[in-house]
PDB file of N, CA and C in Angstrom:
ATOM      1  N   UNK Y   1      89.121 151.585  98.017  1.00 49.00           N
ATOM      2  CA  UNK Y   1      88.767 152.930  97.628  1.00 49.00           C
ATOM      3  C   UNK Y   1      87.256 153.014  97.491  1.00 49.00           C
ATOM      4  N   UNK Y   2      86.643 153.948  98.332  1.00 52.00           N
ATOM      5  CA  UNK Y   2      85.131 153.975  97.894  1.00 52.00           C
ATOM      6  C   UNK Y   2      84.824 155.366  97.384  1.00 52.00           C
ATOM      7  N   UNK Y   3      83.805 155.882  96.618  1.00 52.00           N
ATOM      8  CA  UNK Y   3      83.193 157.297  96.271  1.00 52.00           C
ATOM      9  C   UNK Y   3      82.149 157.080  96.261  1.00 52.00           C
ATOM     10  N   UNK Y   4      81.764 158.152  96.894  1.00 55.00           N
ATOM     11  CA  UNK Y   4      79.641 158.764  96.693  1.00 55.00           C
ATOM     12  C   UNK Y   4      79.097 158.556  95.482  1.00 55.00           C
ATOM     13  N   UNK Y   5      78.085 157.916  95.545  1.00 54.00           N
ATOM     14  CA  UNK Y   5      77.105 157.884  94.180  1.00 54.00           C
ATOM     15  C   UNK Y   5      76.476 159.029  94.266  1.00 54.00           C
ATOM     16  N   UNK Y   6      75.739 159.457  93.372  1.00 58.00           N
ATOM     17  CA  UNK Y   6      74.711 160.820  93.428  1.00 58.00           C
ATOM     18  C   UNK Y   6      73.424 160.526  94.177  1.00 58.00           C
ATOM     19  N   UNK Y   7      73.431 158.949  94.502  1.00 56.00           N
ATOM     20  CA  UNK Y   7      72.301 158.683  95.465  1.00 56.00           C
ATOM     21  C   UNK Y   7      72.485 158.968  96.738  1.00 56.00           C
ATOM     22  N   UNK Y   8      74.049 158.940  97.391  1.00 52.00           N
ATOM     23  CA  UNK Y   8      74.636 159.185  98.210  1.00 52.00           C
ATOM     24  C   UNK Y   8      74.845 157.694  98.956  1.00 52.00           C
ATOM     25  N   UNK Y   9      74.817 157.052  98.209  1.00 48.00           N
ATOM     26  CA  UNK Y   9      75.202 155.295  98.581  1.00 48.00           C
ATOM     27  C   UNK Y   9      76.632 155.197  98.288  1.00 48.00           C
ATOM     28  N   UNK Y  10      77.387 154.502  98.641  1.00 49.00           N
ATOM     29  CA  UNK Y  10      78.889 154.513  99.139  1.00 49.00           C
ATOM     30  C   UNK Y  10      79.355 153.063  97.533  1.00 49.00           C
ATOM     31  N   UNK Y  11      79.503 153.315  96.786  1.00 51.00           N
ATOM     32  CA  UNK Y  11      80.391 152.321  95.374  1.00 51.00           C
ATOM     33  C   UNK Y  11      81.862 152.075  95.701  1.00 51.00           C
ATOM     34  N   UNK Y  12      81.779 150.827  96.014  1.00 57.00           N
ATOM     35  CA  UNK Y  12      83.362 150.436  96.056  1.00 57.00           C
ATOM     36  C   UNK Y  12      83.765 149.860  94.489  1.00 57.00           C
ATOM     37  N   UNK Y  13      85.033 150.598  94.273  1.00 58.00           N
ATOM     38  CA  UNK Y  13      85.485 150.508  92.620  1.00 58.00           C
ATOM     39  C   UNK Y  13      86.573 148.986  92.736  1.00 58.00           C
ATOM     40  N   UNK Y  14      85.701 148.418  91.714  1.00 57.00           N
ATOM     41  CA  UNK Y  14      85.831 146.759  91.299  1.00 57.00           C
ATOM     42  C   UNK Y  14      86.990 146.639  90.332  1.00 57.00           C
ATOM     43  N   UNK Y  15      87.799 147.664  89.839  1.00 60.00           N
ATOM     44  CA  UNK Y  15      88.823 147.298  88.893  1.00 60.00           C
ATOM     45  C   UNK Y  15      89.579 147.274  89.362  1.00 60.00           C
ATOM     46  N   UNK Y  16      90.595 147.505  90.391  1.00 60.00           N
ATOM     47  CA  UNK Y  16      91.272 147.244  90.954  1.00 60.00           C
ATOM     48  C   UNK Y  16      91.570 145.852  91.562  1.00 60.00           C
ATOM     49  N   UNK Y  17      90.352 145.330  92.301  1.00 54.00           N
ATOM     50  CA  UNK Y  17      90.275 144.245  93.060  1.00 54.00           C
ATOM     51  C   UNK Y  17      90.193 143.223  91.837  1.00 54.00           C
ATOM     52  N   UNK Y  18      89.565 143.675  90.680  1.00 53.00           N
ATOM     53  CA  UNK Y  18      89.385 142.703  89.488  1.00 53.00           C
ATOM     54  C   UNK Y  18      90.713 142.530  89.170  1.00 53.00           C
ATOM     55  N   UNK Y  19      91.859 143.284  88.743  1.00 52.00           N
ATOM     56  CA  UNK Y  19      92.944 143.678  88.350  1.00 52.00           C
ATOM     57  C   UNK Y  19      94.124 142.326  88.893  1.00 52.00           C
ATOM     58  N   UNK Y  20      93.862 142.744  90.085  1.00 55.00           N
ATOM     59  CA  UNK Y  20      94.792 141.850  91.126  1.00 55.00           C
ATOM     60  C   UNK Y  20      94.234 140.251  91.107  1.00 55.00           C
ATOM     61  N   UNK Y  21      92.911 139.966  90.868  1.00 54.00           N
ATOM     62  CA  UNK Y  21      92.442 138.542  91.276  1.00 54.00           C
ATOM     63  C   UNK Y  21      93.105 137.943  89.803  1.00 54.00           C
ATOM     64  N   UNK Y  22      93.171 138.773  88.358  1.00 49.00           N
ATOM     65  CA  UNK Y  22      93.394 138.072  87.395  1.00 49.00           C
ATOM     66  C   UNK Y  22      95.080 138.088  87.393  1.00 49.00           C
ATOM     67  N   UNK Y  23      95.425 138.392  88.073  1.00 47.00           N
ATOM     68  CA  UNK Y  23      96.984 138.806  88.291  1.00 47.00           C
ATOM     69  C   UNK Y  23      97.215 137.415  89.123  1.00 47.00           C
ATOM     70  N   UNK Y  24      96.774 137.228  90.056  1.00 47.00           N
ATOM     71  CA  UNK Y  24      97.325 136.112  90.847  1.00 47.00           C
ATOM     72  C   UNK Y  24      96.916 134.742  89.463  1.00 47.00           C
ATOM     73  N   UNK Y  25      95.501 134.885  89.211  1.00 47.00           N
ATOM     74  CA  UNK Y  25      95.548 133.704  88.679  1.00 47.00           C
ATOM     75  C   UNK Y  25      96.668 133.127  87.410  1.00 47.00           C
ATOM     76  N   UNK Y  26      96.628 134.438  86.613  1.00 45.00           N
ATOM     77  CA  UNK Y  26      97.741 134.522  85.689  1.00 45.00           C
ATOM     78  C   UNK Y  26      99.038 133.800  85.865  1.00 45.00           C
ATOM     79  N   UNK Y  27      99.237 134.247  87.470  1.00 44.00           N
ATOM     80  CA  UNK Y  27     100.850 133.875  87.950  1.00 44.00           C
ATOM     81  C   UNK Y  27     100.439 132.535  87.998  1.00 44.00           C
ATOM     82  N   UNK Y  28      99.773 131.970  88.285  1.00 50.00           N
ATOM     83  CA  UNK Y  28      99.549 130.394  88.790  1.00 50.00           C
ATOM     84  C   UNK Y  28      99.413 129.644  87.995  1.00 50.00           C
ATOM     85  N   UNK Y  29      99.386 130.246  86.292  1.00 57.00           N
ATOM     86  CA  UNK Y  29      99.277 129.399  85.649  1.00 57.00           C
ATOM     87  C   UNK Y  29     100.801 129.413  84.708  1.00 57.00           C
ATOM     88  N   UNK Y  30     101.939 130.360  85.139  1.00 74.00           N
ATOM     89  CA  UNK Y  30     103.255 130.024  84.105  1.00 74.00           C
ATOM     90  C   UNK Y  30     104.177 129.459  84.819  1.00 74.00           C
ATOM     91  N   UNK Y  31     104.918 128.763  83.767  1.00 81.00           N
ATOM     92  CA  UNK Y  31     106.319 127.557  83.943  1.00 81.00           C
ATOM     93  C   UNK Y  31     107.035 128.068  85.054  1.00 81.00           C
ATOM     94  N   UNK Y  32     107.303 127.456  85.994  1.00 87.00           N
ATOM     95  CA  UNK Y  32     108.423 127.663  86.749  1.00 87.00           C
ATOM     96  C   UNK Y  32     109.861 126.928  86.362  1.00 87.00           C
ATOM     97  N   UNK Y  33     110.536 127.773  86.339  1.00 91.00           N
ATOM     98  CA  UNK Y  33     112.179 127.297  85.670  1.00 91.00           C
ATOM     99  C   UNK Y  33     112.901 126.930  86.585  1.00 91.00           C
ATOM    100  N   UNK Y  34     114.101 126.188  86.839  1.00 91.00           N
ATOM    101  CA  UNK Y  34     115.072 125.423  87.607  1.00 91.00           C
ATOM    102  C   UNK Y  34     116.288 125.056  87.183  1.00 91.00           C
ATOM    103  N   UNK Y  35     117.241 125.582  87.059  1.00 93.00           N
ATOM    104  CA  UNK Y  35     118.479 125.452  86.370  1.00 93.00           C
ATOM    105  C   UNK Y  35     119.091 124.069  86.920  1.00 93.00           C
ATOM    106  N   UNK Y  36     119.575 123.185  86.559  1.00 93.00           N
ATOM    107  CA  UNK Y  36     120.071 122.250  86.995  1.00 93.00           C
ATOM    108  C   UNK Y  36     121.619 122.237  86.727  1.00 93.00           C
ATOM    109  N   UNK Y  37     122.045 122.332  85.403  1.00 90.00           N
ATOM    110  CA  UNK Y  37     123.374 122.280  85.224  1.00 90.00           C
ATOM    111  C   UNK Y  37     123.833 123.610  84.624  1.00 90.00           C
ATOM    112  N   UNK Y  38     124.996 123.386  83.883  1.00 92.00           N
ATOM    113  CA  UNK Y  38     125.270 124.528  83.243  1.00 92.00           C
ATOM    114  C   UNK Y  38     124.640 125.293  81.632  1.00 92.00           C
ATOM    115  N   UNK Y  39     124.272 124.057  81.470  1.00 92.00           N
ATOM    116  CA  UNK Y  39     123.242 124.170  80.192  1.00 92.00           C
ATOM    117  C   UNK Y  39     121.844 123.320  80.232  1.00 92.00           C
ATOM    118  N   UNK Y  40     121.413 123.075  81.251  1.00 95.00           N
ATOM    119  CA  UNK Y  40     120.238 122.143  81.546  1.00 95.00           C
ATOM    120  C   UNK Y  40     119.211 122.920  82.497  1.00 95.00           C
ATOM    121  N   UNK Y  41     118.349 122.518  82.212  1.00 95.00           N
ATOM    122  CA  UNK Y  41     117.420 123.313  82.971  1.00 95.00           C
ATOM    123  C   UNK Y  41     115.664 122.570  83.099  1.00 95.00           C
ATOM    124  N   UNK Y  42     115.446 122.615  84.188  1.00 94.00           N
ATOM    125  CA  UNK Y  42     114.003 122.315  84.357  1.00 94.00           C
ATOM    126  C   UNK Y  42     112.665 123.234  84.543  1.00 94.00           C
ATOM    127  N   UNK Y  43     111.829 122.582  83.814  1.00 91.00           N
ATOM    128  CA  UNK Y  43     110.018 123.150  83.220  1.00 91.00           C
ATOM    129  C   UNK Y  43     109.187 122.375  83.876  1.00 91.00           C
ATOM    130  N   UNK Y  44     109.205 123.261  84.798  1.00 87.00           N
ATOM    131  CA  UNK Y  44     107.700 122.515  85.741  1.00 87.00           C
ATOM    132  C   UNK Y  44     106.720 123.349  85.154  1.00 87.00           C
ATOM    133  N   UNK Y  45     105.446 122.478  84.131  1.00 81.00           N
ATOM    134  CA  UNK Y  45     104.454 123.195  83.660  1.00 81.00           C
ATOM    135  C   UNK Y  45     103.281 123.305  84.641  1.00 81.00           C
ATOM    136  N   UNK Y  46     102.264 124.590  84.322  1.00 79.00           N
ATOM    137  CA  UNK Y  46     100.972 124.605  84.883  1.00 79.00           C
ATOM    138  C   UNK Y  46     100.122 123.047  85.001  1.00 79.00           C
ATOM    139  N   UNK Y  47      99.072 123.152  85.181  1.00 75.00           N
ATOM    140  CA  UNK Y  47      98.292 122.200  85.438  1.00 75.00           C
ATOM    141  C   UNK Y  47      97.424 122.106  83.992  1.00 75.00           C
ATOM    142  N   UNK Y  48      97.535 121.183  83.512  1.00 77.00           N
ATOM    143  CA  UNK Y  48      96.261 121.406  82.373  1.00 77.00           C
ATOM    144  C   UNK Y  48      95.336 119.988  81.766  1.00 77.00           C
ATOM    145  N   UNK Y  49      94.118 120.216  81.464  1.00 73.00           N
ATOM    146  CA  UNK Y  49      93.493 119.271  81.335  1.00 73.00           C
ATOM    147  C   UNK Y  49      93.975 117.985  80.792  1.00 73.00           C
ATOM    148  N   UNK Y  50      95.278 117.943  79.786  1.00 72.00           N
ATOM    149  CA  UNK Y  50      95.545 116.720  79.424  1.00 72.00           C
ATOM    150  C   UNK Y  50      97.173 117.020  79.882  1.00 72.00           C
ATOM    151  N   UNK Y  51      97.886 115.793  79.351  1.00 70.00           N
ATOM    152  CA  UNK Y  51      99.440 116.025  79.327  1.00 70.00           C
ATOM    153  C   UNK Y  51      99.730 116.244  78.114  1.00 70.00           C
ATOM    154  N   UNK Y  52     100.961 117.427  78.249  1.00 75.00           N
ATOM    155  CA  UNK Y  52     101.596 118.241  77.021  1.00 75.00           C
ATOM    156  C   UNK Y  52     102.525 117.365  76.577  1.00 75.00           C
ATOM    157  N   UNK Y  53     102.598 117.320  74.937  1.00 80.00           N
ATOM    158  CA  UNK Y  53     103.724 116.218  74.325  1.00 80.00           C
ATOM    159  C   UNK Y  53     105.332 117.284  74.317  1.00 80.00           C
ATOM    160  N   UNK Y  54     105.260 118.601  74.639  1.00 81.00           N
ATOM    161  CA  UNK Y  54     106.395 119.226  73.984  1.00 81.00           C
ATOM    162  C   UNK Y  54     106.421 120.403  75.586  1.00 81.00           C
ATOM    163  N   UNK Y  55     107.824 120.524  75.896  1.00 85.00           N
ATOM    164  CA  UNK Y  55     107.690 122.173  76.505  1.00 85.00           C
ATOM    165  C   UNK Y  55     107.078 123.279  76.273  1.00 85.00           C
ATOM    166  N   UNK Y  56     106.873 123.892  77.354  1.00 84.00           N
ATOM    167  CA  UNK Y  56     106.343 125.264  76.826  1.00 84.00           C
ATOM    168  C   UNK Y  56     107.524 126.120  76.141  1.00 84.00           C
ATOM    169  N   UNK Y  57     107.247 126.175  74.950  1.00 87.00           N
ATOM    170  CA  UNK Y  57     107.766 126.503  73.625  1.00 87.00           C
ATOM    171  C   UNK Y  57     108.344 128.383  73.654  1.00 87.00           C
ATOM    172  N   UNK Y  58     107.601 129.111  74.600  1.00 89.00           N
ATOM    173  CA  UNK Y  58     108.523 130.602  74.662  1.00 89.00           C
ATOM    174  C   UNK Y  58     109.365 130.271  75.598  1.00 89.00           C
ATOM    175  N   UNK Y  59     108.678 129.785  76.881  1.00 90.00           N
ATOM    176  CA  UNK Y  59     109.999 129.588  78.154  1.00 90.00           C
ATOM    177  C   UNK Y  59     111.260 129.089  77.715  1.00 90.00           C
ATOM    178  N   UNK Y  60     110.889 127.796  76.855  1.00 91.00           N
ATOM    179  CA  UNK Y  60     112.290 126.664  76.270  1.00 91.00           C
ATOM    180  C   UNK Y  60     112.901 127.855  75.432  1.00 91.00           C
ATOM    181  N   UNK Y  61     112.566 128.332  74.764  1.00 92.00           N
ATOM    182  CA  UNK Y  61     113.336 129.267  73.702  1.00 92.00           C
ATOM    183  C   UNK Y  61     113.564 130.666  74.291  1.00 92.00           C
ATOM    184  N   UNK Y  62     113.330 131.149  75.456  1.00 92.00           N
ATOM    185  CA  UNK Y  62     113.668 132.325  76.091  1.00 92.00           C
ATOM    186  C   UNK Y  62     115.358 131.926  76.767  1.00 92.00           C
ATOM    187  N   UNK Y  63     115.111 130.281  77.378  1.00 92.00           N
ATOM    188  CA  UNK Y  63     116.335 129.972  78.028  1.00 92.00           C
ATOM    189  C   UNK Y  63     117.003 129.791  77.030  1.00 92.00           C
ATOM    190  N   UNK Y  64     117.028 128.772  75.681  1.00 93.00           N
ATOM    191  CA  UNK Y  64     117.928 128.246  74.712  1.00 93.00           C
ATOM    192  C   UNK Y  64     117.704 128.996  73.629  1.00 93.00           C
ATOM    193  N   UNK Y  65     118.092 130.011  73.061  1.00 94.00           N
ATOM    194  CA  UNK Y  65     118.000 130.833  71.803  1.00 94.00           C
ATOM    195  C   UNK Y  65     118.410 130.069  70.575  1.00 94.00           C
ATOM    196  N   UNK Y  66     119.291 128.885  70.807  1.00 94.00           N
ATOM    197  CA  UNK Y  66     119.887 127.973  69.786  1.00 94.00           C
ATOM    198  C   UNK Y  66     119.165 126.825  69.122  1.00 94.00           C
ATOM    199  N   UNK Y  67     118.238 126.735  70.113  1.00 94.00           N
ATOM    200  CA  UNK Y  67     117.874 125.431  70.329  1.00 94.00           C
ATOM    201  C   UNK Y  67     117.762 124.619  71.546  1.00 94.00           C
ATOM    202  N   UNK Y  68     117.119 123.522  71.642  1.00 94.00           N
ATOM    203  CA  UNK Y  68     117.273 122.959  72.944  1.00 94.00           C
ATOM    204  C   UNK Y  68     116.974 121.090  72.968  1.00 94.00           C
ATOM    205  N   UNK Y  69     117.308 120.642  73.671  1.00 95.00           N
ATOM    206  CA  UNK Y  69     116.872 118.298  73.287  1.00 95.00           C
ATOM    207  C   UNK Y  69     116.255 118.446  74.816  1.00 95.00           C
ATOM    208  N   UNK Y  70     115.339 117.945  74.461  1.00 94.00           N
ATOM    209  CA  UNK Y  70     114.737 117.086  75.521  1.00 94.00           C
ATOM    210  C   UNK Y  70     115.158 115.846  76.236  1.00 94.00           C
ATOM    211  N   UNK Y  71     115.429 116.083  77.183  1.00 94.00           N
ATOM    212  CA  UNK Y  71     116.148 114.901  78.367  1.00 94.00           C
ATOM    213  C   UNK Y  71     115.280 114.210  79.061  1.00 94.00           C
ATOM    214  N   UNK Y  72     114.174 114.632  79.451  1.00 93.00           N
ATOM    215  CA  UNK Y  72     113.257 113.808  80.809  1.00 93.00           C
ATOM    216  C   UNK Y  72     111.711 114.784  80.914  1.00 93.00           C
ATOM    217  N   UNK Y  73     110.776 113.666  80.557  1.00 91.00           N
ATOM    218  CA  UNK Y  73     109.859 114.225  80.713  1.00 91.00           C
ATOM    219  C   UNK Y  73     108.952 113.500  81.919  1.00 91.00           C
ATOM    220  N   UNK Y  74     108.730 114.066  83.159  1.00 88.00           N
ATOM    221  CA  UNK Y  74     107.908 113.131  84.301  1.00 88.00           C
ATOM    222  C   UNK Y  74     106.231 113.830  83.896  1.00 88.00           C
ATOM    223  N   UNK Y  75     105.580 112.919  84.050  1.00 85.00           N
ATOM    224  CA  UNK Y  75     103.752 113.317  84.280  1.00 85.00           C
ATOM    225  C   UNK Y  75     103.189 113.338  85.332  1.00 85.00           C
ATOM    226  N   UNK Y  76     102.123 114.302  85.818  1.00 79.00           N
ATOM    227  CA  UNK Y  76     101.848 113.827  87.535  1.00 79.00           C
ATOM    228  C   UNK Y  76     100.527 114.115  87.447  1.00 79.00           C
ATOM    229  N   UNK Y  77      99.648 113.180  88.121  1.00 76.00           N
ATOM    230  CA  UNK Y  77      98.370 113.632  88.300  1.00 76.00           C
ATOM    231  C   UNK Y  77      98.037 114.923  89.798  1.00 76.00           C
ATOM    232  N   UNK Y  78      97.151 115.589  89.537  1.00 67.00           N
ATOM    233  CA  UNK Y  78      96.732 116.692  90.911  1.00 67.00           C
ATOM    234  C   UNK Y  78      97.788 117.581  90.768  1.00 67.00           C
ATOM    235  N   UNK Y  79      98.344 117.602  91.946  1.00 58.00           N
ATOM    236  CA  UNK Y  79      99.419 118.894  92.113  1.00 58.00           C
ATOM    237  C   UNK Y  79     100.917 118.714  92.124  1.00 58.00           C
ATOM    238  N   UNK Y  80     101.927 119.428  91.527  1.00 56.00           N
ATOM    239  CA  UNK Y  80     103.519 118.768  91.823  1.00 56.00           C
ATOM    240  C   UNK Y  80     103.678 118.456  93.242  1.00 56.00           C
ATOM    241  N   UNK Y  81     102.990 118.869  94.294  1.00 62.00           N
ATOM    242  CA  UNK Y  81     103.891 118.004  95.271  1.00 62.00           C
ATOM    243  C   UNK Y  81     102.389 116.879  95.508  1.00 62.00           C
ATOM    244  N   UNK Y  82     101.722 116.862  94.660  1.00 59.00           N
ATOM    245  CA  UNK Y  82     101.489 115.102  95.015  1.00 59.00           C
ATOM    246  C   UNK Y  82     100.061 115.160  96.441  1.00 59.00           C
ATOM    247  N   UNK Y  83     100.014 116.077  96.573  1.00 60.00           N
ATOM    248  CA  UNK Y  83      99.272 116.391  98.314  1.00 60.00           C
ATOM    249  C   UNK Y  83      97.869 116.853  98.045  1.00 60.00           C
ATOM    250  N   UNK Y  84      97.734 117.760  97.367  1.00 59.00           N
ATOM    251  CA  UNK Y  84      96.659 118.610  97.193  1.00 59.00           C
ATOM    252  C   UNK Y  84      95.755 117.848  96.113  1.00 59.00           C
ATOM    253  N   UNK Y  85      94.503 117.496  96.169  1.00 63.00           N
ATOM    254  CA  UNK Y  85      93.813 117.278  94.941  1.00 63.00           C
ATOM    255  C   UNK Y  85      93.366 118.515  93.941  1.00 63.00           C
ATOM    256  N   UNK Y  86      93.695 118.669  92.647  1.00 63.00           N
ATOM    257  CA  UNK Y  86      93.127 120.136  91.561  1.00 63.00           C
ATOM    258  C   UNK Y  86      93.682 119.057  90.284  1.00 63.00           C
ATOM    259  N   UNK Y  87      92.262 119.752  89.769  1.00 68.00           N
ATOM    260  CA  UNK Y  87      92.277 119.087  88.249  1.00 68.00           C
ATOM    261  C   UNK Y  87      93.742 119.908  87.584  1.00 68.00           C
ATOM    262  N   UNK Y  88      93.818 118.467  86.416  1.00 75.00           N
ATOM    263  CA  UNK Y  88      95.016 118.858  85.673  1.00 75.00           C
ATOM    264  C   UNK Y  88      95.554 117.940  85.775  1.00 75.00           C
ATOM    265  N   UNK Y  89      97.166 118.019  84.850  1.00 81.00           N
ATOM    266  CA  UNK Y  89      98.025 116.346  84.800  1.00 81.00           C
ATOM    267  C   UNK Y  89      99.523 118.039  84.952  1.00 81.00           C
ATOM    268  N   UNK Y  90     100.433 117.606  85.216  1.00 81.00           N
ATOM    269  CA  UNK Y  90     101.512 118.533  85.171  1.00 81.00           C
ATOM    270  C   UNK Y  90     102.484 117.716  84.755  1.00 81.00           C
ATOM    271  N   UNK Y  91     103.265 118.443  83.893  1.00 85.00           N
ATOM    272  CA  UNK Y  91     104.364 117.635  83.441  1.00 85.00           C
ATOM    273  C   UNK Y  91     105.992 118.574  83.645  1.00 85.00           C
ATOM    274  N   UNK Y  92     106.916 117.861  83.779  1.00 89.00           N
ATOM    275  CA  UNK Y  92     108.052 118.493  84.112  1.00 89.00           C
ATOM    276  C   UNK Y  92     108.720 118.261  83.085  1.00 89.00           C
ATOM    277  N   UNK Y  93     109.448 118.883  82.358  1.00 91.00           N
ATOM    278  CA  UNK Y  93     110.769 119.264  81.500  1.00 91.00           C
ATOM    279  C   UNK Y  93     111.728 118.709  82.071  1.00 91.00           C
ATOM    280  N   UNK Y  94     112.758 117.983  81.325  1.00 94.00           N
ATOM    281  CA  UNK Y  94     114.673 119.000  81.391  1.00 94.00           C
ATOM    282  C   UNK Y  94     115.063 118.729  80.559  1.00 94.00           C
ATOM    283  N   UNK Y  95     116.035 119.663  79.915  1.00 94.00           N
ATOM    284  CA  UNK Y  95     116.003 120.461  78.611  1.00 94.00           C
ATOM    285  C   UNK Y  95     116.722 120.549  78.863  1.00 94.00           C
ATOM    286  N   UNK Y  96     117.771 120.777  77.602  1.00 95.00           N
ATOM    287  CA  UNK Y  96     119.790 121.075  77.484  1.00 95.00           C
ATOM    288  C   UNK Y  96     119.758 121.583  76.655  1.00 95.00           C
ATOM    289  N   UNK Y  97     120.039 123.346  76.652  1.00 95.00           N
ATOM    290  CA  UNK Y  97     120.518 124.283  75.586  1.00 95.00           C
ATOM    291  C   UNK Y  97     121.528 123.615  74.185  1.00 95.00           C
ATOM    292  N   UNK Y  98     121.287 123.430  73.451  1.00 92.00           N
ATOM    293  CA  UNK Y  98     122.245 123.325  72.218  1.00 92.00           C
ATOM    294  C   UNK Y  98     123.707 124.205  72.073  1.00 92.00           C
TER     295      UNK Y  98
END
């Protein structure tokens, strides 16, 4: 989208494009979920400077309202599939609803 300045120079409007860049990044940084069983489920976390001792604590409690035990926690350096170099350690969940 562009509009005329009163100089008559052409302003392309930056909130939009701002809008969307913090939107993608946003997405790139929450849990992806994976149901495994009937009450089990896997937390592949974002990337973050150290490794997390606990799940991400709304996701775990959005799936398990009761409660939830921790089953398996893997750590990975770079990226989950292992290929790409990006800072961060990622850690994976699985978790069994109570």
């Amino acid at each position: 989208m562009t509009a005329a300045c009163p100089g008559g120079s052409v302003a392309i409007h930056v909130r939009p494009l701002l809008l969307v860049a913090l939107l993608a990044v946003g997405g790139c940084t929450e849990a992806a979920v994976s149901r495994i069983g009937d009450r089990t489920f896997r937390i592949d976390g974002p990337g973050l400077p150290s490794e997390s001792t606990t799940p991400n604590r709304r996701v775990a409690e959005r799936l398990c309202p009761n409660g939830y035990r921790v089953l398996d926690r893997i750590v990975r350096r770079n990226t989950p599939d292992g290929i790409r170099d990006e800072l961060g350690m990622f850690t994976d969940w699985t978790i069994r609803c109570l």
